[in-house]
Amino acid sequence: MNLKELLHKHFGYNEFRPGQKEVVEQVLAGKDVMALLPTGMGKSLCYQLPGYIFNQPVLIISPLLSLMQDQVDQLKKMKEKRVVALNSFLDVSQKRMALQTLQNYRFIFISPEMLVQENVREKLNSIKLSLIVIDEAHCISQWGFDFRPDYLRIGEVVGKENRPPILALSATATEKVLGDIERYLNMKEPYTYIHSVDRPNIHLGRRIFQNREDKLDWMLEHVSKTEGPGIIYTQSRSKTEKISERLLQLGIRCASYHGGMETLDRQFIQQQFIEGSLDWIVATNAFGMGVHKQDVRQVIHESLPSNVANYMQEIGRAGRDGKDALALLLYSDADEDFAKFVGMDDLPTEGHVDRYMELHFQQLQPGMMVQNGEISETAFRVLAYWMHQLPAHEVKEKLSSMKTGKIKAVEEVMELVHAKSCMREKLVHYFGQTLNAKPSDCCQCCGLSIENIILPRQTTEKNVQEESFNWKDRIKNLLLQT
Amino acid sequence: MIFQQILLEIFHKFNGERTISAPYHLLKGKRSGQTIQDVGIYHLHKYFGVLPKLARQTYDKAISALVEEEILIVLQDGFYKLTNKATSHLQENKTLPFDGWHYRGNEHLFFARLSLVVQSLSHQSAKQMSFIPIQKDEQVQQWVRHFLKTNHYQDGHLQQKLLEEIVMSLENLNVEEEAKEMVMLRLSGYKTAGLTWQQISYKMKLSEMDIGLIYISTLHKWLNEILQKKDEYFLLNQLTEAVRVNIPLSGSASQTAELFKNGYSVEEISRIRRLKMSTIEDHIVELAMNEPEFNMEQFVAKADIQRVIEAVDETHTRKLKVLHQMLPYLTYFQIRLVLARGERFES
């Protein structure tokens, strides 16, 4: 059977999407591969198809638990039973069970924390893997927007002689990051596939305001007049709730979404959004991963994203169906200060370094800083990693350069806000690529009429909250589907 | 605010004899000897562990609100006093049917199973057997798979039977219709997602905290109904497997209980287990609280039990120190035992 027939047999597709065939062919030939494919372009197929061709398990290292869960769910939905996720959700006996039968799985998903555990490493070394996949590989680079210290140690674990080929996947990586990935993973002359980051059907709008109230008023007005489905990104949990309440009062079917909500609530929102019973989601950047919705028409940034890569990934959730979509960047005076502040929150301070040393000398667990609420979990992860690597004063230098980096990242976003020439060109250049063609209604600077892209809002369907039925009807409808 | 009412009721029962933090530990279900004994002494079984995830910040905020409304006064030593305003609030209090002592968060396990069963059966009715399970816990998934198989879901009759049981059992519950709706709104199925807490809160015009409390107490009441009439609810009864805690003893206390039942004395157990006498006594108090058959007269004479009860009535306090001063010939251990079992003498 040739590749196309195999694609149809296992996935039911007739055609490859751009890049998939090239990447799969190189993987099957045993080469190391680095693939840069925009979100929603079928990255996972690049290792799933080889998984059905090889007779040995594929190991997928994935940094985010929610992402891992989503990929496992998707595979299981396709009736794949030989899939397992090794992560901190497993209890001791579940983990033991999974490790005992590890060689029988087709797809083994693993988090970086698990990968560095001694017994897991031993087990992985004892079985023959066909391929090692590093998902969201930009996390390995401290220049990447989502740096994960644990990811640096992947190299130590998988960088052996006679290792299987490595496939590094990312949606957003600059040239600098690509270099880091290659180096840290000891990749051998990797085949590199880089798809253009440009998404011609996403039109880039921008509005600048004097103050926050004007911005909010304009946005509420815009949302009540134009068509969804859409996502509004804002920076804080409480803001997602406040904005969604204002929209609800305007009769718009919307809900808030943030990382502080419980798992079940988050699934309800995703399901409602996908089914179409919600038109708008007001979210922090926790929303988006694993939301497979093709017809998102608008993505609005109510607050400034902390870097260009984040911005790219978030607007990339619009128009997956290939039809016109609108990305709106809203800015009011001094928004960048807040974005910088939010970025700093994820970084440890000099004070944290001193405190870490203090606890260390008292022979106490520095981890208690997290429990005491002195530092965020993400920040502590970064702190603990560097405290193991470097002496305290060098850690402080490191942190200060990371801080500068974060500030610079926000300033790069500000270039989009201030741009007088094509915003699309600026975005593409940021990733070291060149833009070949501009669509009509390209961006705010080239000329953009929103009404050419987005239809006016028409429907006034009921909010799910307003539907009334008694509890007996609800359970009856659920069970009997009448 | 239901949450404030609950706090008020707990403060009232503690009678000013515990600190301002005691209700927090109680609601969180802290596994310390003190909290567990207080449950018995002050008859607070229903509220034990009903909010395991309660943030201290949320709690402190509610306390500040009580202080601001002049319902509660915080004293310098961390204790508190209820005002006259509190008394009138207490009278109009509608209490929710919690049974925290017997479920301790396990009500969520029951609901997780139920929601996955309903989701599966809903998809089966729609002839759509491929879906993403709403419950991610592998153990819950396996449990539900087994449940569906042993109850022959392939025959296609399970939906109707389960529906009848749910409707009948909920109709029998003496709670507001809104509370039943709340629980049903947290279920999802084919092309019907559940509602989030925020959405239910918006719909019912109640705070999220209050909705959470009504939801948990309704689950407790529902579980009690199902477990009391096991024969009538064949399917729902299966979903309650290992949900109710029948001998709620801490690990160490249960080892002591084992030895005690085998006839060893407190001194012997202390020696065998190499634990302090006072620790073993804590365990015995815990055992006395939990075992209806526990015979107290092996530690305290009948007449002395009566004296302790009279002393409590007279002084309106359950403070050990005060009671000990009145009955100096009894040990603290003996007094604690009587207090722990207090409710058995009340009626």
mmCIF file with all atom_site columns, C-alpha atoms in Angstrom, chain A residues 69-70 73-74 76-79 90-91 93-94 240-242 244-245 248-250 254-257 261-269 271-272 275 277-278 463-472 474-481, chain B residues 53 111 115 117-119 121-123 125-126 129-139 141 145 159-160 162-163 166-168 170-171 177 180-181 184-200 202-203 208:
data_model
loop_
_atom_site.group_PDB
_atom_site.id
_atom_site.type_symbol
_atom_site.label_atom_id
_atom_site.label_alt_id
_atom_site.label_comp_id
_atom_site.label_asym_id
_atom_site.label_entity_id
_atom_site.label_seq_id
_atom_site.pdbx_PDB_ins_code
_atom_site.Cartn_x
_atom_site.Cartn_y
_atom_site.Cartn_z
_atom_site.occupancy
_atom_site.B_iso_or_equiv
_atom_site.pdbx_formal_charge
_atom_site.auth_seq_id
_atom_site.auth_comp_id
_atom_site.auth_asym_id
_atom_site.auth_atom_id
_atom_site.pdbx_PDB_model_num
ATOM 1   C CA . GLN A 1 69  ? -5.396  14.492 27.400 1.00 0.00 ? 69  GLN A CA 1
ATOM 2   C CA . ASP A 1 70  ? -6.917  15.913 24.251 1.00 0.00 ? 70  ASP A CA 1
ATOM 3   C CA . ASP A 1 73  ? -9.108  11.418 23.713 1.00 0.00 ? 73  ASP A CA 1
ATOM 4   C CA . GLN A 1 74  ? -8.931  12.002 19.970 1.00 0.00 ? 74  GLN A CA 1
ATOM 5   C CA . LYS A 1 76  ? -9.495  6.789  21.563 1.00 0.00 ? 76  LYS A CA 1
ATOM 6   C CA . LYS A 1 77  ? -12.400 8.346  19.744 1.00 0.00 ? 77  LYS A CA 1
ATOM 7   C CA . MET A 1 78  ? -10.920 6.849  16.574 1.00 0.00 ? 78  MET A CA 1
ATOM 8   C CA . LYS A 1 79  ? -11.143 3.478  18.355 1.00 0.00 ? 79  LYS A CA 1
ATOM 9   C CA . LEU A 1 90  ? -1.834  8.446  37.481 1.00 0.00 ? 90  LEU A CA 1
ATOM 10  C CA . ASP A 1 91  ? -1.728  6.988  40.973 1.00 0.00 ? 91  ASP A CA 1
ATOM 11  C CA . SER A 1 93  ? -0.785  1.371  40.969 1.00 0.00 ? 93  SER A CA 1
ATOM 12  C CA . GLN A 1 94  ? -2.040  2.802  37.673 1.00 0.00 ? 94  GLN A CA 1
ATOM 13  C CA . THR A 1 240 ? -13.353 37.225 31.790 1.00 0.00 ? 240 THR A CA 1
ATOM 14  C CA . GLU A 1 241 ? -16.244 37.097 34.239 1.00 0.00 ? 241 GLU A CA 1
ATOM 15  C CA . LYS A 1 242 ? -16.982 40.810 34.166 1.00 0.00 ? 242 LYS A CA 1
ATOM 16  C CA . SER A 1 244 ? -19.069 37.957 29.909 1.00 0.00 ? 244 SER A CA 1
ATOM 17  C CA . GLU A 1 245 ? -21.648 39.311 32.338 1.00 0.00 ? 245 GLU A CA 1
ATOM 18  C CA . LEU A 1 248 ? -24.995 38.322 28.757 1.00 0.00 ? 248 LEU A CA 1
ATOM 19  C CA . GLN A 1 249 ? -26.919 41.420 29.761 1.00 0.00 ? 249 GLN A CA 1
ATOM 20  C CA . LEU A 1 250 ? -26.871 42.470 26.103 1.00 0.00 ? 250 LEU A CA 1
ATOM 21  C CA . CYS A 1 254 ? -21.469 33.838 25.860 1.00 0.00 ? 254 CYS A CA 1
ATOM 22  C CA . ALA A 1 255 ? -19.513 32.401 28.771 1.00 0.00 ? 255 ALA A CA 1
ATOM 23  C CA . SER A 1 256 ? -16.224 33.004 30.500 1.00 0.00 ? 256 SER A CA 1
ATOM 24  C CA . TYR A 1 257 ? -13.369 30.510 30.544 1.00 0.00 ? 257 TYR A CA 1
ATOM 25  C CA . MET A 1 261 ? -12.478 26.726 36.654 1.00 0.00 ? 261 MET A CA 1
ATOM 26  C CA . GLU A 1 262 ? -12.964 23.069 37.421 1.00 0.00 ? 262 GLU A CA 1
ATOM 27  C CA . THR A 1 263 ? -12.389 20.497 34.688 1.00 0.00 ? 263 THR A CA 1
ATOM 28  C CA . LEU A 1 264 ? -16.045 19.665 34.233 1.00 0.00 ? 264 LEU A CA 1
ATOM 29  C CA . ASP A 1 265 ? -16.980 23.330 33.775 1.00 0.00 ? 265 ASP A CA 1
ATOM 30  C CA . ARG A 1 266 ? -14.274 23.785 31.195 1.00 0.00 ? 266 ARG A CA 1
ATOM 31  C CA . GLN A 1 267 ? -15.525 20.805 29.229 1.00 0.00 ? 267 GLN A CA 1
ATOM 32  C CA . PHE A 1 268 ? -19.085 22.129 29.365 1.00 0.00 ? 268 PHE A CA 1
ATOM 33  C CA . ILE A 1 269 ? -17.970 25.431 27.860 1.00 0.00 ? 269 ILE A CA 1
ATOM 34  C CA . GLN A 1 271 ? -18.869 21.464 24.274 1.00 0.00 ? 271 GLN A CA 1
ATOM 35  C CA . GLN A 1 272 ? -21.380 24.324 24.218 1.00 0.00 ? 272 GLN A CA 1
ATOM 36  C CA . GLU A 1 275 ? -22.280 22.582 19.472 1.00 0.00 ? 275 GLU A CA 1
ATOM 37  C CA . SER A 1 277 ? -25.161 26.945 21.869 1.00 0.00 ? 277 SER A CA 1
ATOM 38  C CA . LEU A 1 278 ? -22.602 29.624 22.741 1.00 0.00 ? 278 LEU A CA 1
ATOM 39  C CA . ASN A 1 463 ? -29.238 31.632 26.022 1.00 0.00 ? 463 ASN A CA 1
ATOM 40  C CA . VAL A 1 464 ? -28.751 28.173 27.434 1.00 0.00 ? 464 VAL A CA 1
ATOM 41  C CA . GLN A 1 465 ? -29.205 29.732 30.850 1.00 0.00 ? 465 GLN A CA 1
ATOM 42  C CA . GLU A 1 466 ? -32.586 31.092 29.920 1.00 0.00 ? 466 GLU A CA 1
ATOM 43  C CA . GLU A 1 467 ? -34.018 27.883 28.549 1.00 0.00 ? 467 GLU A CA 1
ATOM 44  C CA . SER A 1 468 ? -36.466 26.624 31.049 1.00 0.00 ? 468 SER A CA 1
ATOM 45  C CA . PHE A 1 469 ? -37.544 23.062 31.466 1.00 0.00 ? 469 PHE A CA 1
ATOM 46  C CA . ASN A 1 470 ? -38.048 21.079 34.593 1.00 0.00 ? 470 ASN A CA 1
ATOM 47  C CA . TRP A 1 471 ? -35.535 18.544 35.777 1.00 0.00 ? 471 TRP A CA 1
ATOM 48  C CA . LYS A 1 472 ? -37.667 15.594 34.720 1.00 0.00 ? 472 LYS A CA 1
ATOM 49  C CA . ARG A 1 474 ? -33.970 17.269 31.164 1.00 0.00 ? 474 ARG A CA 1
ATOM 50  C CA . ILE A 1 475 ? -33.051 13.792 32.352 1.00 0.00 ? 475 ILE A CA 1
ATOM 51  C CA . LYS A 1 476 ? -35.656 12.271 30.032 1.00 0.00 ? 476 LYS A CA 1
ATOM 52  C CA . ASN A 1 477 ? -34.247 14.122 27.017 1.00 0.00 ? 477 ASN A CA 1
ATOM 53  C CA . LEU A 1 478 ? -30.715 13.169 27.930 1.00 0.00 ? 478 LEU A CA 1
ATOM 54  C CA . LEU A 1 479 ? -31.405 9.476  28.335 1.00 0.00 ? 479 LEU A CA 1
ATOM 55  C CA . LEU A 1 480 ? -34.025 8.807  25.695 1.00 0.00 ? 480 LEU A CA 1
ATOM 56  C CA . GLN A 1 481 ? -33.024 11.447 23.088 1.00 0.00 ? 481 GLN A CA 1
ATOM 57  C CA . LYS B 2 53  ? -11.475 22.855 48.681 1.00 0.00 ? 53  LYS B CA 1
ATOM 58  C CA . PHE B 2 111 ? -21.941 11.866 40.606 1.00 0.00 ? 111 PHE B CA 1
ATOM 59  C CA . SER B 2 115 ? -22.665 11.500 34.717 1.00 0.00 ? 115 SER B CA 1
ATOM 60  C CA . VAL B 2 117 ? -23.385 6.469  32.694 1.00 0.00 ? 117 VAL B CA 1
ATOM 61  C CA . VAL B 2 118 ? -25.887 9.089  31.529 1.00 0.00 ? 118 VAL B CA 1
ATOM 62  C CA . GLN B 2 119 ? -23.502 10.389 28.865 1.00 0.00 ? 119 GLN B CA 1
ATOM 63  C CA . LEU B 2 121 ? -26.608 5.907  27.514 1.00 0.00 ? 121 LEU B CA 1
ATOM 64  C CA . SER B 2 122 ? -27.505 9.212  25.894 1.00 0.00 ? 122 SER B CA 1
ATOM 65  C CA . HIS B 2 123 ? -25.088 8.515  23.048 1.00 0.00 ? 123 HIS B CA 1
ATOM 66  C CA . SER B 2 125 ? -29.914 6.314  22.337 1.00 0.00 ? 125 SER B CA 1
ATOM 67  C CA . ALA B 2 126 ? -28.624 8.598  19.591 1.00 0.00 ? 126 ALA B CA 1
ATOM 68  C CA . MET B 2 129 ? -21.175 5.254  20.349 1.00 0.00 ? 129 MET B CA 1
ATOM 69  C CA . SER B 2 130 ? -18.033 7.255  19.744 1.00 0.00 ? 130 SER B CA 1
ATOM 70  C CA . PHE B 2 131 ? -17.645 10.209 22.081 1.00 0.00 ? 131 PHE B CA 1
ATOM 71  C CA . ILE B 2 132 ? -15.143 11.839 24.408 1.00 0.00 ? 132 ILE B CA 1
ATOM 72  C CA . PRO B 2 133 ? -15.868 10.836 28.004 1.00 0.00 ? 133 PRO B CA 1
ATOM 73  C CA . ILE B 2 134 ? -16.718 13.733 30.272 1.00 0.00 ? 134 ILE B CA 1
ATOM 74  C CA . GLN B 2 135 ? -15.008 11.995 33.195 1.00 0.00 ? 135 GLN B CA 1
ATOM 75  C CA . LYS B 2 136 ? -11.263 11.641 32.720 1.00 0.00 ? 136 LYS B CA 1
ATOM 76  C CA . ASP B 2 137 ? -10.489 9.423  35.705 1.00 0.00 ? 137 ASP B CA 1
ATOM 77  C CA . GLU B 2 138 ? -9.505  5.984  34.367 1.00 0.00 ? 138 GLU B CA 1
ATOM 78  C CA . GLN B 2 139 ? -10.932 4.230  37.405 1.00 0.00 ? 139 GLN B CA 1
ATOM 79  C CA . GLN B 2 141 ? -14.239 4.949  33.263 1.00 0.00 ? 141 GLN B CA 1
ATOM 80  C CA . ARG B 2 145 ? -17.733 0.180  31.519 1.00 0.00 ? 145 ARG B CA 1
ATOM 81  C CA . GLN B 2 159 ? -32.202 4.073  29.756 1.00 0.00 ? 159 GLN B CA 1
ATOM 82  C CA . GLN B 2 160 ? -35.851 3.604  30.684 1.00 0.00 ? 160 GLN B CA 1
ATOM 83  C CA . LEU B 2 162 ? -32.504 4.361  35.042 1.00 0.00 ? 162 LEU B CA 1
ATOM 84  C CA . LEU B 2 163 ? -34.861 7.189  34.169 1.00 0.00 ? 163 LEU B CA 1
ATOM 85  C CA . ILE B 2 166 ? -33.910 8.801  39.010 1.00 0.00 ? 166 ILE B CA 1
ATOM 86  C CA . VAL B 2 167 ? -37.377 10.323 38.736 1.00 0.00 ? 167 VAL B CA 1
ATOM 87  C CA . MET B 2 168 ? -38.828 8.227  41.554 1.00 0.00 ? 168 MET B CA 1
ATOM 88  C CA . LEU B 2 170 ? -35.799 12.541 43.334 1.00 0.00 ? 170 LEU B CA 1
ATOM 89  C CA . GLU B 2 171 ? -39.573 12.892 43.652 1.00 0.00 ? 171 GLU B CA 1
ATOM 90  C CA . GLU B 2 177 ? -37.387 21.666 42.831 1.00 0.00 ? 177 GLU B CA 1
ATOM 91  C CA . LYS B 2 180 ? -33.066 18.882 41.818 1.00 0.00 ? 180 LYS B CA 1
ATOM 92  C CA . GLU B 2 181 ? -32.782 20.911 38.632 1.00 0.00 ? 181 GLU B CA 1
ATOM 93  C CA . MET B 2 184 ? -29.654 17.493 36.578 1.00 0.00 ? 184 MET B CA 1
ATOM 94  C CA . LEU B 2 185 ? -28.096 20.535 34.886 1.00 0.00 ? 185 LEU B CA 1
ATOM 95  C CA . ARG B 2 186 ? -24.637 19.218 35.747 1.00 0.00 ? 186 ARG B CA 1
ATOM 96  C CA . LEU B 2 187 ? -25.259 16.148 33.571 1.00 0.00 ? 187 LEU B CA 1
ATOM 97  C CA . SER B 2 188 ? -24.509 16.101 29.871 1.00 0.00 ? 188 SER B CA 1
ATOM 98  C CA . GLY B 2 189 ? -25.184 13.856 26.913 1.00 0.00 ? 189 GLY B CA 1
ATOM 99  C CA . TYR B 2 190 ? -25.474 13.684 23.149 1.00 0.00 ? 190 TYR B CA 1
ATOM 100 C CA . LYS B 2 191 ? -25.515 17.255 21.811 1.00 0.00 ? 191 LYS B CA 1
ATOM 101 C CA . THR B 2 192 ? -26.448 18.565 25.237 1.00 0.00 ? 192 THR B CA 1
ATOM 102 C CA . ALA B 2 193 ? -23.687 19.995 27.381 1.00 0.00 ? 193 ALA B CA 1
ATOM 103 C CA . GLY B 2 194 ? -24.089 20.526 31.095 1.00 0.00 ? 194 GLY B CA 1
ATOM 104 C CA . LEU B 2 195 ? -24.164 24.021 32.576 1.00 0.00 ? 195 LEU B CA 1
ATOM 105 C CA . THR B 2 196 ? -21.229 25.553 34.413 1.00 0.00 ? 196 THR B CA 1
ATOM 106 C CA . TRP B 2 197 ? -21.532 26.873 37.954 1.00 0.00 ? 197 TRP B CA 1
ATOM 107 C CA . GLN B 2 198 ? -21.397 30.404 36.563 1.00 0.00 ? 198 GLN B CA 1
ATOM 108 C CA . GLN B 2 199 ? -24.259 29.651 34.182 1.00 0.00 ? 199 GLN B CA 1
ATOM 109 C CA . ILE B 2 200 ? -26.415 28.044 36.857 1.00 0.00 ? 200 ILE B CA 1
ATOM 110 C CA . TYR B 2 202 ? -26.791 33.421 36.464 1.00 0.00 ? 202 TYR B CA 1
ATOM 111 C CA . LYS B 2 203 ? -29.912 31.391 35.739 1.00 0.00 ? 203 LYS B CA 1
ATOM 112 C CA . GLU B 2 208 ? -21.823 30.226 42.963 1.00 0.00 ? 208 GLU B CA 1
#
